[in-house]
PDB file of C-alpha atoms and ligand atoms in Angstrom:
ATOM      1  CA  MET A 263       0.000   0.000   0.000  1.00  0.00           C
ATOM      2  CA  THR A 264       1.290   3.456  -0.837  1.00  0.00           C
ATOM      3  CA  LEU A 265       0.375   6.246   1.543  1.00  0.00           C
ATOM      4  CA  PRO A 266      -0.105   9.815   0.302  1.00  0.00           C
ATOM      5  CA  ASP A 267       3.098  11.818   0.791  1.00  0.00           C
ATOM      6  CA  THR A 268       2.315  13.148   4.282  1.00  0.00           C
ATOM      7  CA  GLY A 269       5.493  11.976   5.983  1.00  0.00           C
ATOM      8  CA  LEU A 270       3.406   9.460   7.936  1.00  0.00           C
ATOM      9  CA  GLU A 271       4.894   6.449   6.168  1.00  0.00           C
ATOM     10  CA  ALA A 272       8.407   7.533   7.063  1.00  0.00           C
ATOM     11  CA  ARG A 273       7.387   8.044  10.671  1.00  0.00           C
ATOM     12  CA  ILE A 274       5.739   4.623  10.872  1.00  0.00           C
ATOM     13  CA  THR A 275       8.823   2.970   9.410  1.00  0.00           C
ATOM     14  CA  ARG A 276      11.370   4.820  11.531  1.00  0.00           C
ATOM     15  CA  SER A 277       9.563   4.889  14.864  1.00  0.00           C
ATOM     16  CA  PRO A 278       7.768   1.747  16.065  1.00  0.00           C
ATOM     17  CA  GLY A 279       6.443   3.782  19.033  1.00  0.00           C
ATOM     18  CA  PRO A 280       7.045   3.324  22.746  1.00  0.00           C
ATOM     19  CA  ALA A 281       4.162   0.853  23.265  1.00  0.00           C
ATOM     20  CA  ALA A 282       5.486  -1.603  20.669  1.00  0.00           C
ATOM     21  CA  ARG A 283       9.137  -1.123  21.505  1.00  0.00           C
ATOM     22  CA  ARG A 284       8.786  -1.322  25.237  1.00  0.00           C
ATOM     23  CA  ARG A 285       6.475  -4.226  25.886  1.00  0.00           C
ATOM     24  CA  PRO A 286       6.952  -5.479  29.475  1.00  0.00           C
ATOM     25  CA  ALA A 287       9.005  -8.653  29.798  1.00  0.00           C
ATOM     26  CA  TRP A 288      11.223 -10.423  32.305  1.00  0.00           C
ATOM     27  CA  HIS A 289      14.916  -9.541  32.075  1.00  0.00           C
ATOM     28  CA  ALA A 290      18.035 -10.817  33.787  1.00  0.00           C
ATOM     29  CA  ALA A 291      19.774  -8.024  35.707  1.00  0.00           C
ATOM     30  CA  THR A 292      23.108  -7.622  37.464  1.00  0.00           C
ATOM     31  CA  VAL A 293      23.837  -5.139  40.231  1.00  0.00           C
ATOM     32  CA  ALA A 294      26.340  -2.701  38.676  1.00  0.00           C
ATOM     33  CA  SER A 295      26.750  -0.281  41.585  1.00  0.00           C
ATOM     34  CA  VAL A 296      25.337   0.545  44.993  1.00  0.00           C
ATOM     35  CA  ALA A 297      25.719   3.737  47.009  1.00  0.00           C
ATOM     36  CA  ALA A 298      24.126   5.257  50.085  1.00  0.00           C
ATOM     37  CA  GLU A 299      21.445   7.699  48.991  1.00  0.00           C
ATOM     38  CA  THR A 300      20.410   8.715  52.522  1.00  0.00           C
ATOM     39  CA  PRO A 301      21.093   7.099  55.920  1.00  0.00           C
ATOM     40  CA  ASN A 302      18.023   4.921  55.251  1.00  0.00           C
ATOM     41  CA  ALA A 303      18.111   4.440  51.500  1.00  0.00           C
ATOM     42  CA  ARG A 304      20.344   3.179  48.772  1.00  0.00           C
ATOM     43  CA  ARG A 305      20.715   3.917  45.101  1.00  0.00           C
ATOM     44  CA  ILE A 306      21.200   0.823  42.977  1.00  0.00           C
ATOM     45  CA  VAL A 307      22.180   0.703  39.324  1.00  0.00           C
ATOM     46  CA  LEU A 308      21.213  -2.491  37.506  1.00  0.00           C
ATOM     47  CA  ASP A 309      22.728  -3.576  34.220  1.00  0.00           C
ATOM     48  CA  VAL A 310      19.922  -5.056  32.143  1.00  0.00           C
ATOM     49  CA  PRO A 311      21.393  -5.974  28.732  1.00  0.00           C
ATOM     50  CA  THR A 312      17.982  -6.708  27.169  1.00  0.00           C
ATOM     51  CA  TRP A 313      16.210  -3.678  28.694  1.00  0.00           C
ATOM     52  CA  PRO A 314      14.111  -1.928  26.008  1.00  0.00           C
ATOM     53  CA  GLY A 315      14.364   1.464  27.697  1.00  0.00           C
ATOM     54  CA  ASN A 316      11.701   3.225  29.708  1.00  0.00           C
ATOM     55  CA  ASP A 317       9.770   6.470  29.911  1.00  0.00           C
ATOM     56  CA  PRO A 318      10.126   8.917  32.814  1.00  0.00           C
ATOM     57  CA  GLY A 319       7.777   7.814  35.626  1.00  0.00           C
ATOM     58  CA  GLN A 320       7.631   4.090  34.818  1.00  0.00           C
ATOM     59  CA  HIS A 321       8.411   1.314  37.288  1.00  0.00           C
ATOM     60  CA  LEU A 322       9.451  -2.343  37.280  1.00  0.00           C
ATOM     61  CA  ASP A 323       8.917  -5.424  39.388  1.00  0.00           C
ATOM     62  CA  LEU A 324      12.083  -6.782  40.939  1.00  0.00           C
ATOM     63  CA  ARG A 325      12.282 -10.479  41.814  1.00  0.00           C
ATOM     64  CA  LEU A 326      14.747 -12.044  44.227  1.00  0.00           C
ATOM     65  CA  THR A 327      15.316 -15.784  44.358  1.00  0.00           C
ATOM     66  CA  ALA A 328      16.898 -17.392  47.429  1.00  0.00           C
ATOM     67  CA  GLU A 329      19.176 -20.433  47.226  1.00  0.00           C
ATOM     68  CA  ASP A 330      16.288 -22.671  48.335  1.00  0.00           C
ATOM     69  CA  GLY A 331      14.143 -21.355  45.465  1.00  0.00           C
ATOM     70  CA  TYR A 332      11.974 -19.009  47.590  1.00  0.00           C
ATOM     71  CA  GLN A 333      11.040 -15.922  45.592  1.00  0.00           C
ATOM     72  CA  ALA A 334       9.880 -12.453  46.564  1.00  0.00           C
ATOM     73  CA  SER A 335       9.063  -9.562  44.259  1.00  0.00           C
ATOM     74  CA  ARG A 336       8.296  -5.870  44.813  1.00  0.00           C
ATOM     75  CA  SER A 337       7.667  -2.872  42.582  1.00  0.00           C
ATOM     76  CA  TYR A 338      10.279  -0.109  42.281  1.00  0.00           C
ATOM     77  CA  SER A 339      10.087   3.122  40.342  1.00  0.00           C
ATOM     78  CA  ILE A 340      12.843   3.875  37.866  1.00  0.00           C
ATOM     79  CA  ALA A 341      14.763   7.080  38.498  1.00  0.00           C
ATOM     80  CA  SER A 342      16.320   6.986  35.043  1.00  0.00           C
ATOM     81  CA  SER A 343      14.733   7.061  31.590  1.00  0.00           C
ATOM     82  CA  GLY A 344      15.718   6.621  27.972  1.00  0.00           C
ATOM     83  CA  ASP A 345      17.148   3.792  25.917  1.00  0.00           C
ATOM     84  CA  ALA A 346      20.210   2.768  27.958  1.00  0.00           C
ATOM     85  CA  PRO A 347      20.448  -0.942  28.974  1.00  0.00           C
ATOM     86  CA  SER A 348      20.502  -0.046  32.662  1.00  0.00           C
ATOM     87  CA  VAL A 349      18.150   1.334  35.301  1.00  0.00           C
ATOM     88  CA  LEU A 350      18.673   3.488  38.373  1.00  0.00           C
ATOM     89  CA  LEU A 351      16.611   2.601  41.455  1.00  0.00           C
ATOM     90  CA  ALA A 352      16.469   4.127  44.926  1.00  0.00           C
ATOM     91  CA  VAL A 353      15.143   1.973  47.720  1.00  0.00           C
ATOM     92  CA  ASP A 354      14.111   3.175  51.169  1.00  0.00           C
ATOM     93  CA  ARG A 355      14.406   0.662  54.026  1.00  0.00           C
ATOM     94  CA  VAL A 356      11.004  -0.267  55.505  1.00  0.00           C
ATOM     95  CA  ASP A 357      11.848  -1.655  58.948  1.00  0.00           C
ATOM     96  CA  GLY A 358      10.608  -5.213  59.295  1.00  0.00           C
ATOM     97  CA  GLY A 359      10.059  -5.478  55.558  1.00  0.00           C
ATOM     98  CA  GLU A 360      11.006  -8.570  53.624  1.00  0.00           C
ATOM     99  CA  VAL A 361      12.677  -7.119  50.529  1.00  0.00           C
ATOM    100  CA  SER A 362      13.744  -3.514  51.122  1.00  0.00           C
ATOM    101  CA  PRO A 363      16.187  -4.203  54.031  1.00  0.00           C
ATOM    102  CA  PHE A 364      17.907  -6.776  51.816  1.00  0.00           C
ATOM    103  CA  LEU A 365      18.227  -4.299  48.940  1.00  0.00           C
ATOM    104  CA  VAL A 366      19.444  -1.491  51.202  1.00  0.00           C
ATOM    105  CA  ASP A 367      21.801  -3.473  53.446  1.00  0.00           C
ATOM    106  CA  ALA A 368      22.828  -6.693  51.742  1.00  0.00           C
ATOM    107  CA  VAL A 369      22.706  -6.676  47.957  1.00  0.00           C
ATOM    108  CA  GLU A 370      26.188  -6.444  46.393  1.00  0.00           C
ATOM    109  CA  VAL A 371      27.747  -5.493  43.094  1.00  0.00           C
ATOM    110  CA  GLY A 372      27.626  -8.528  40.799  1.00  0.00           C
ATOM    111  CA  ASP A 373      24.489 -10.028  42.372  1.00  0.00           C
ATOM    112  CA  ALA A 374      22.003 -11.407  39.863  1.00  0.00           C
ATOM    113  CA  LEU A 375      18.286 -10.739  40.031  1.00  0.00           C
ATOM    114  CA  GLU A 376      15.343 -10.397  37.679  1.00  0.00           C
ATOM    115  CA  VAL A 377      13.209  -7.451  36.667  1.00  0.00           C
ATOM    116  CA  HIS A 378       9.880  -7.254  34.837  1.00  0.00           C
ATOM    117  CA  GLY A 379       9.094  -4.117  32.946  1.00  0.00           C
ATOM    118  CA  PRO A 380       8.936  -1.399  31.972  1.00  0.00           C
ATOM    119  CA  LEU A 381       5.533  -1.009  33.655  1.00  0.00           C
ATOM    120  CA  GLY A 382       2.994   1.796  33.837  1.00  0.00           C
ATOM    121  CA  GLY A 383       1.482   3.721  30.968  1.00  0.00           C
ATOM    122  CA  TRP A 384      -0.393   6.415  32.909  1.00  0.00           C
ATOM    123  CA  PHE A 385       2.136   7.682  35.439  1.00  0.00           C
ATOM    124  CA  VAL A 386       4.549   8.823  32.726  1.00  0.00           C
ATOM    125  CA  TRP A 387       5.574  12.139  31.266  1.00  0.00           C
ATOM    126  CA  HIS A 388       6.774  13.207  27.820  1.00  0.00           C
ATOM    127  CA  PRO A 389       7.925  16.676  26.743  1.00  0.00           C
ATOM    128  CA  ASP A 390       4.674  18.492  26.052  1.00  0.00           C
ATOM    129  CA  THR A 391       4.296  20.567  22.910  1.00  0.00           C
ATOM    130  CA  THR A 392       1.418  22.450  24.545  1.00  0.00           C
ATOM    131  CA  ALA A 393       3.742  23.588  27.338  1.00  0.00           C
ATOM    132  CA  ARG A 394       1.108  22.576  29.906  1.00  0.00           C
ATOM    133  CA  PRO A 395       2.433  23.285  33.432  1.00  0.00           C
ATOM    134  CA  VAL A 396       3.479  20.228  35.417  1.00  0.00           C
ATOM    135  CA  GLN A 397       3.113  19.902  39.173  1.00  0.00           C
ATOM    136  CA  LEU A 398       5.046  17.146  40.921  1.00  0.00           C
ATOM    137  CA  ILE A 399       4.172  16.268  44.543  1.00  0.00           C
ATOM    138  CA  ALA A 400       6.368  13.731  46.349  1.00  0.00           C
ATOM    139  CA  GLY A 401       6.308  12.246  49.822  1.00  0.00           C
ATOM    140  CA  GLY A 402       9.551  10.532  50.929  1.00  0.00           C
ATOM    141  CA  SER A 403      10.717   7.864  48.467  1.00  0.00           C
ATOM    142  CA  GLY A 404       7.839   8.936  46.213  1.00  0.00           C
ATOM    143  CA  ILE A 405      10.410  11.308  44.762  1.00  0.00           C
ATOM    144  CA  VAL A 406      11.915   8.466  42.674  1.00  0.00           C
ATOM    145  CA  PRO A 407       9.641   8.578  39.580  1.00  0.00           C
ATOM    146  CA  LEU A 408       9.228  12.340  39.937  1.00  0.00           C
ATOM    147  CA  ALA A 409      13.011  12.795  39.876  1.00  0.00           C
ATOM    148  CA  ALA A 410      13.002  10.854  36.595  1.00  0.00           C
ATOM    149  CA  ILE A 411      10.372  13.238  35.233  1.00  0.00           C
ATOM    150  CA  ALA A 412      12.143  16.391  36.482  1.00  0.00           C
ATOM    151  CA  THR A 413      15.474  15.181  35.077  1.00  0.00           C
ATOM    152  CA  ALA A 414      13.937  14.303  31.706  1.00  0.00           C
ATOM    153  CA  HIS A 415      12.306  17.734  31.591  1.00  0.00           C
ATOM    154  CA  ALA A 416      15.666  19.411  32.282  1.00  0.00           C
ATOM    155  CA  ASP A 417      17.521  17.237  29.756  1.00  0.00           C
ATOM    156  CA  ALA A 418      14.907  17.865  27.045  1.00  0.00           C
ATOM    157  CA  GLY A 419      15.099  21.639  27.482  1.00  0.00           C
ATOM    158  CA  ASP A 420      11.301  21.372  27.737  1.00  0.00           C
ATOM    159  CA  ALA A 421       9.539  24.754  27.982  1.00  0.00           C
ATOM    160  CA  ALA A 422       6.649  23.747  30.280  1.00  0.00           C
ATOM    161  CA  PRO A 423       6.591  25.466  33.696  1.00  0.00           C
ATOM    162  CA  PHE A 424       7.471  22.833  36.325  1.00  0.00           C
ATOM    163  CA  ARG A 425       7.049  22.797  40.092  1.00  0.00           C
ATOM    164  CA  LEU A 426       8.049  20.138  42.601  1.00  0.00           C
ATOM    165  CA  LEU A 427       6.731  19.953  46.163  1.00  0.00           C
ATOM    166  CA  TYR A 428       8.830  17.445  48.106  1.00  0.00           C
ATOM    167  CA  ALA A 429       7.702  16.444  51.617  1.00  0.00           C
ATOM    168  CA  VAL A 430      10.510  14.723  53.495  1.00  0.00           C
ATOM    169  CA  ARG A 431      11.416  14.106  57.137  1.00  0.00           C
ATOM    170  CA  THR A 432      14.801  15.838  57.424  1.00  0.00           C
ATOM    171  CA  PRO A 433      17.406  17.376  55.074  1.00  0.00           C
ATOM    172  CA  GLU A 434      19.433  14.130  55.382  1.00  0.00           C
ATOM    173  CA  ASP A 435      16.489  12.192  53.949  1.00  0.00           C
ATOM    174  CA  VAL A 436      16.444  14.124  50.651  1.00  0.00           C
ATOM    175  CA  PHE A 437      16.959  11.801  47.658  1.00  0.00           C
ATOM    176  CA  PHE A 438      18.648  12.864  44.399  1.00  0.00           C
ATOM    177  CA  ARG A 439      20.006  16.157  45.709  1.00  0.00           C
ATOM    178  CA  ALA A 440      22.347  16.721  42.716  1.00  0.00           C
ATOM    179  CA  GLU A 441      19.697  15.747  40.174  1.00  0.00           C
ATOM    180  CA  LEU A 442      17.118  18.039  41.775  1.00  0.00           C
ATOM    181  CA  ASP A 443      19.639  20.909  41.874  1.00  0.00           C
ATOM    182  CA  ARG A 444      20.169  20.408  38.143  1.00  0.00           C
ATOM    183  CA  ALA A 445      16.405  20.401  37.555  1.00  0.00           C
ATOM    184  CA  SER A 446      16.145  23.541  39.646  1.00  0.00           C
ATOM    185  CA  ASP A 447      18.864  25.191  37.519  1.00  0.00           C
ATOM    186  CA  ALA A 448      16.747  24.260  34.490  1.00  0.00           C
ATOM    187  CA  GLY A 449      13.774  26.148  35.913  1.00  0.00           C
ATOM    188  CA  VAL A 450      11.931  23.632  38.095  1.00  0.00           C
ATOM    189  CA  GLU A 451      10.629  25.489  41.172  1.00  0.00           C
ATOM    190  CA  VAL A 452      11.405  23.139  44.071  1.00  0.00           C
ATOM    191  CA  THR A 453       9.767  23.509  47.496  1.00  0.00           C
ATOM    192  CA  HIS A 454      10.797  21.234  50.362  1.00  0.00           C
ATOM    193  CA  VAL A 455       8.548  20.641  53.368  1.00  0.00           C
ATOM    194  CA  TYR A 456      10.441  19.046  56.279  1.00  0.00           C
ATOM    195  CA  SER A 457       8.241  17.179  58.736  1.00  0.00           C
ATOM    196  CA  ARG A 458      10.812  16.498  61.514  1.00  0.00           C
ATOM    197  CA  THR A 459      13.887  18.728  61.160  1.00  0.00           C
ATOM    198  CA  ALA A 460      14.280  21.831  59.003  1.00  0.00           C
ATOM    199  CA  PRO A 461      17.715  22.831  57.644  1.00  0.00           C
ATOM    200  CA  PRO A 462      19.757  25.323  59.696  1.00  0.00           C
ATOM    201  CA  GLY A 463      18.674  28.887  58.952  1.00  0.00           C
ATOM    202  CA  SER A 464      15.296  27.835  57.585  1.00  0.00           C
ATOM    203  CA  THR A 465      12.577  30.424  58.222  1.00  0.00           C
ATOM    204  CA  THR A 466       9.882  27.746  58.116  1.00  0.00           C
ATOM    205  CA  PRO A 467       9.787  25.445  61.149  1.00  0.00           C
ATOM    206  CA  ALA A 468       9.582  21.683  60.620  1.00  0.00           C
ATOM    207  CA  GLY A 469       6.071  20.287  60.508  1.00  0.00           C
ATOM    208  CA  ARG A 470       3.894  17.941  58.540  1.00  0.00           C
ATOM    209  CA  LEU A 471       2.574  19.091  55.177  1.00  0.00           C
ATOM    210  CA  THR A 472      -0.643  21.044  55.618  1.00  0.00           C
ATOM    211  CA  ARG A 473      -3.343  22.000  53.165  1.00  0.00           C
ATOM    212  CA  ASP A 474      -2.234  25.643  53.361  1.00  0.00           C
ATOM    213  CA  ALA A 475       1.393  24.741  52.643  1.00  0.00           C
ATOM    214  CA  LEU A 476       0.231  22.611  49.717  1.00  0.00           C
ATOM    215  CA  ALA A 477      -1.910  25.459  48.356  1.00  0.00           C
ATOM    216  CA  ALA A 478       1.001  27.909  48.669  1.00  0.00           C
ATOM    217  CA  ALA A 479       3.456  25.671  46.804  1.00  0.00           C
ATOM    218  CA  VAL A 480       1.451  24.211  43.919  1.00  0.00           C
ATOM    219  CA  PHE A 481       0.108  25.802  40.742  1.00  0.00           C
ATOM    220  CA  PRO A 482      -3.413  27.183  41.341  1.00  0.00           C
ATOM    221  CA  PRO A 483      -6.319  25.145  39.928  1.00  0.00           C
ATOM    222  CA  ASP A 484      -6.881  27.572  37.030  1.00  0.00           C
ATOM    223  CA  ALA A 485      -3.321  26.969  35.751  1.00  0.00           C
ATOM    224  CA  GLY A 486      -4.576  23.626  34.395  1.00  0.00           C
ATOM    225  CA  ALA A 487      -1.417  21.829  35.476  1.00  0.00           C
ATOM    226  CA  LEU A 488      -0.827  18.150  34.882  1.00  0.00           C
ATOM    227  CA  VAL A 489      -0.373  16.873  38.452  1.00  0.00           C
ATOM    228  CA  TYR A 490       1.645  13.815  39.540  1.00  0.00           C
ATOM    229  CA  VAL A 491       1.474  12.662  43.176  1.00  0.00           C
ATOM    230  CA  CYS A 492       3.638   9.859  44.555  1.00  0.00           C
ATOM    231  CA  GLY A 493       4.431   8.496  47.999  1.00  0.00           C
ATOM    232  CA  SER A 494       3.014   6.227  50.664  1.00  0.00           C
ATOM    233  CA  THR A 495      -0.674   5.418  50.266  1.00  0.00           C
ATOM    234  CA  PRO A 496      -1.783   7.671  53.195  1.00  0.00           C
ATOM    235  CA  PHE A 497       0.309  10.576  51.828  1.00  0.00           C
ATOM    236  CA  VAL A 498      -1.199  10.257  48.359  1.00  0.00           C
ATOM    237  CA  GLU A 499      -4.763   9.953  49.701  1.00  0.00           C
ATOM    238  CA  GLN A 500      -4.324  13.054  51.893  1.00  0.00           C
ATOM    239  CA  VAL A 501      -2.869  15.117  49.039  1.00  0.00           C
ATOM    240  CA  LEU A 502      -5.661  14.049  46.672  1.00  0.00           C
ATOM    241  CA  ARG A 503      -8.260  15.047  49.284  1.00  0.00           C
ATOM    242  CA  TRP A 504      -6.665  18.465  49.744  1.00  0.00           C
ATOM    243  CA  LEU A 505      -6.274  19.068  46.007  1.00  0.00           C
ATOM    244  CA  GLY A 506      -9.995  18.368  45.597  1.00  0.00           C
ATOM    245  CA  GLU A 507     -10.881  20.730  48.460  1.00  0.00           C
ATOM    246  CA  LEU A 508      -8.680  23.409  46.864  1.00  0.00           C
ATOM    247  CA  GLY A 509     -10.606  23.150  43.586  1.00  0.00           C
ATOM    248  CA  HIS A 510      -8.265  21.000  41.480  1.00  0.00           C
ATOM    249  CA  ASP A 511      -9.806  18.520  39.049  1.00  0.00           C
ATOM    250  CA  THR A 512      -8.608  15.332  40.762  1.00  0.00           C
ATOM    251  CA  THR A 513      -9.940  13.104  37.972  1.00  0.00           C
ATOM    252  CA  ASP A 514      -6.979  14.386  35.960  1.00  0.00           C
ATOM    253  CA  VAL A 515      -4.351  13.850  38.690  1.00  0.00           C
ATOM    254  CA  ARG A 516      -1.896  10.968  38.160  1.00  0.00           C
ATOM    255  CA  ALA A 517      -1.183   9.189  41.429  1.00  0.00           C
ATOM    256  CA  GLU A 518       1.238   6.385  42.357  1.00  0.00           C
ATOM    257  CA  ARG A 519       0.838   4.730  45.766  1.00  0.00           C
ATOM    258  CA  PHE A 520       3.857   2.954  47.268  1.00  0.00           C
ATOM    259  CA  GLY A 521       1.926   1.138  50.032  1.00  0.00           C
ATOM    260  CA  GLY A 522       1.966   1.408  53.801  1.00  0.00           C
ATOM    261  CA  SER A 523      -0.874   2.367  56.085  1.00  0.00           C
TER     262      SER A 523
HETATM  263  C1  FAD B 764       4.498   1.238  41.693  1.00  0.00           C
HETATM  264  C2  FAD B 764       5.362   1.191  42.950  1.00  0.00           C
HETATM  265  C3  FAD B 764       6.624   1.788  42.913  1.00  0.00           C
HETATM  266  C4  FAD B 764       7.425   1.751  44.065  1.00  0.00           C
HETATM  267  N1  FAD B 764       8.648   2.374  44.032  1.00  0.00           N
HETATM  268  C5  FAD B 764       9.422   2.396  45.119  1.00  0.00           C
HETATM  269  C6  FAD B 764      10.690   3.080  45.086  1.00  0.00           C
HETATM  270  O1  FAD B 764      11.114   3.639  44.079  1.00  0.00           O
HETATM  271  N2  FAD B 764      11.439   3.063  46.242  1.00  0.00           N
HETATM  272  C7  FAD B 764      11.004   2.424  47.384  1.00  0.00           C
HETATM  273  O2  FAD B 764      11.747   2.450  48.387  1.00  0.00           O
HETATM  274  N3  FAD B 764       9.805   1.797  47.427  1.00  0.00           N
HETATM  275  C8  FAD B 764       9.025   1.743  46.325  1.00  0.00           C
HETATM  276  N4  FAD B 764       7.816   1.069  46.360  1.00  0.00           N
HETATM  277  C9  FAD B 764       7.469   0.291  47.564  1.00  0.00           C
HETATM  278  C10 FAD B 764       8.041  -1.149  47.419  1.00  0.00           C
HETATM  279  O3  FAD B 764       7.357  -1.841  46.396  1.00  0.00           O
HETATM  280  C11 FAD B 764       7.897  -1.989  48.688  1.00  0.00           C
HETATM  281  O4  FAD B 764       6.556  -1.951  49.094  1.00  0.00           O
HETATM  282  C12 FAD B 764       8.774  -1.499  49.815  1.00  0.00           C
HETATM  283  O5  FAD B 764      10.156  -1.554  49.419  1.00  0.00           O
HETATM  284  C13 FAD B 764       8.567  -2.375  51.082  1.00  0.00           C
HETATM  285  O6  FAD B 764       8.830  -3.712  50.733  1.00  0.00           O
HETATM  286  P1  FAD B 764       9.272  -4.740  51.894  1.00  0.00           P
HETATM  287  O7  FAD B 764       9.294  -6.080  51.262  1.00  0.00           O
HETATM  288  O8  FAD B 764      10.519  -4.253  52.552  1.00  0.00           O
HETATM  289  O9  FAD B 764       8.113  -4.628  52.939  1.00  0.00           O
HETATM  290  P2  FAD B 764       6.916  -5.708  53.154  1.00  0.00           P
HETATM  291  O10 FAD B 764       7.474  -6.964  53.723  1.00  0.00           O
HETATM  292  O11 FAD B 764       6.152  -5.805  51.849  1.00  0.00           O
HETATM  293  O12 FAD B 764       5.998  -4.943  54.174  1.00  0.00           O
HETATM  294  C14 FAD B 764       6.362  -4.780  55.557  1.00  0.00           C
HETATM  295  C15 FAD B 764       5.429  -3.782  56.211  1.00  0.00           C
HETATM  296  O13 FAD B 764       5.693  -2.458  55.702  1.00  0.00           O
HETATM  297  C16 FAD B 764       4.508  -1.897  55.139  1.00  0.00           C
HETATM  298  N5  FAD B 764       4.910  -1.187  53.914  1.00  0.00           N
HETATM  299  C17 FAD B 764       5.074  -1.717  52.683  1.00  0.00           C
HETATM  300  N6  FAD B 764       5.458  -0.777  51.812  1.00  0.00           N
HETATM  301  C18 FAD B 764       5.562   0.365  52.507  1.00  0.00           C
HETATM  302  C19 FAD B 764       5.920   1.697  52.150  1.00  0.00           C
HETATM  303  N7  FAD B 764       6.261   2.031  50.876  1.00  0.00           N
HETATM  304  N8  FAD B 764       5.914   2.630  53.132  1.00  0.00           N
HETATM  305  C20 FAD B 764       5.590   2.295  54.406  1.00  0.00           C
HETATM  306  N9  FAD B 764       5.230   1.057  54.795  1.00  0.00           N
HETATM  307  C21 FAD B 764       5.216   0.113  53.857  1.00  0.00           C
HETATM  308  C22 FAD B 764       3.594  -3.063  54.825  1.00  0.00           C
HETATM  309  O14 FAD B 764       2.240  -2.661  54.878  1.00  0.00           O
HETATM  310  C23 FAD B 764       3.934  -4.051  55.926  1.00  0.00           C
HETATM  311  O15 FAD B 764       3.235  -3.740  57.091  1.00  0.00           O
HETATM  312  C24 FAD B 764       6.973   1.114  45.233  1.00  0.00           C
HETATM  313  C25 FAD B 764       5.702   0.502  45.258  1.00  0.00           C
HETATM  314  C26 FAD B 764       4.912   0.555  44.127  1.00  0.00           C
HETATM  315  C27 FAD B 764       3.541  -0.083  44.178  1.00  0.00           C
END
């Protein structure tokens, strides 16, 4: 079949599209590097030779297999994006948890594990030709996929106005400090809310995120921002409630819940 000369044929031939190219599958992975991210969290780079690449905001399922054959799997957001055959993860230790203490305290360079992905087609971001504002709202380790989005925005030289509200316990608990500084240099307005300890010299005392603090930091409802919220399930539910009360269209908000009660 010959298509009229609209350029469409060339585009179809040259670009199979993310959905076709990045179908989720199981992949063998090797731990390439580990480093302390915070006193309670670790950044882990996995080499995944068959990885098809992933979009900013996507996640994967990570499966561990013990010597006796026992398996455990958990979902982890991907802090990196693009076509490279590797992924960057950041895992926070949940005390008493089965998988996260192992990943934070025990996994070593060279260890083999398996990942299934890339996963998630809704909680993703692409440079937006309409320059629609983007509001990112993270609680704790919920920063992981939002850091991927903020970094991709900075790297793309994307023109959309971006804001990040990051609720975290103390300054020591901040993930991806260098990456967020780079995003900030690229125009992302970053607001931290510290629930337990504020940095020295801070004019705002430490305290849990409130509806007023949320309203002060995020784009107003009439800005029509695309909103991404990520964190523990109670954090996400609270933020969604407040956004609704403040007049945001919460049917349009993209939310990722990490669990916990
Ligand atoms: C889509 C998705 C992406 C995720 N991305 C990340 C990520 O990038 N980094 C990361 O550190 N975690 C992430 N998580 C959470 C992760 O999947 C695990 O739930 C977490 O690591 C705890 O696993 P565990 O085996 O240690 O705890 P479990 O043995 O599963 O649980 C132990 C106890 O901790 C509670 N619990 C489980 N998860 C949490 C939580 N997140 N917060 C508080 N309490 C919890 C459980 O209810 C249970 O009571 C993500 C979850 C989802 C669904």
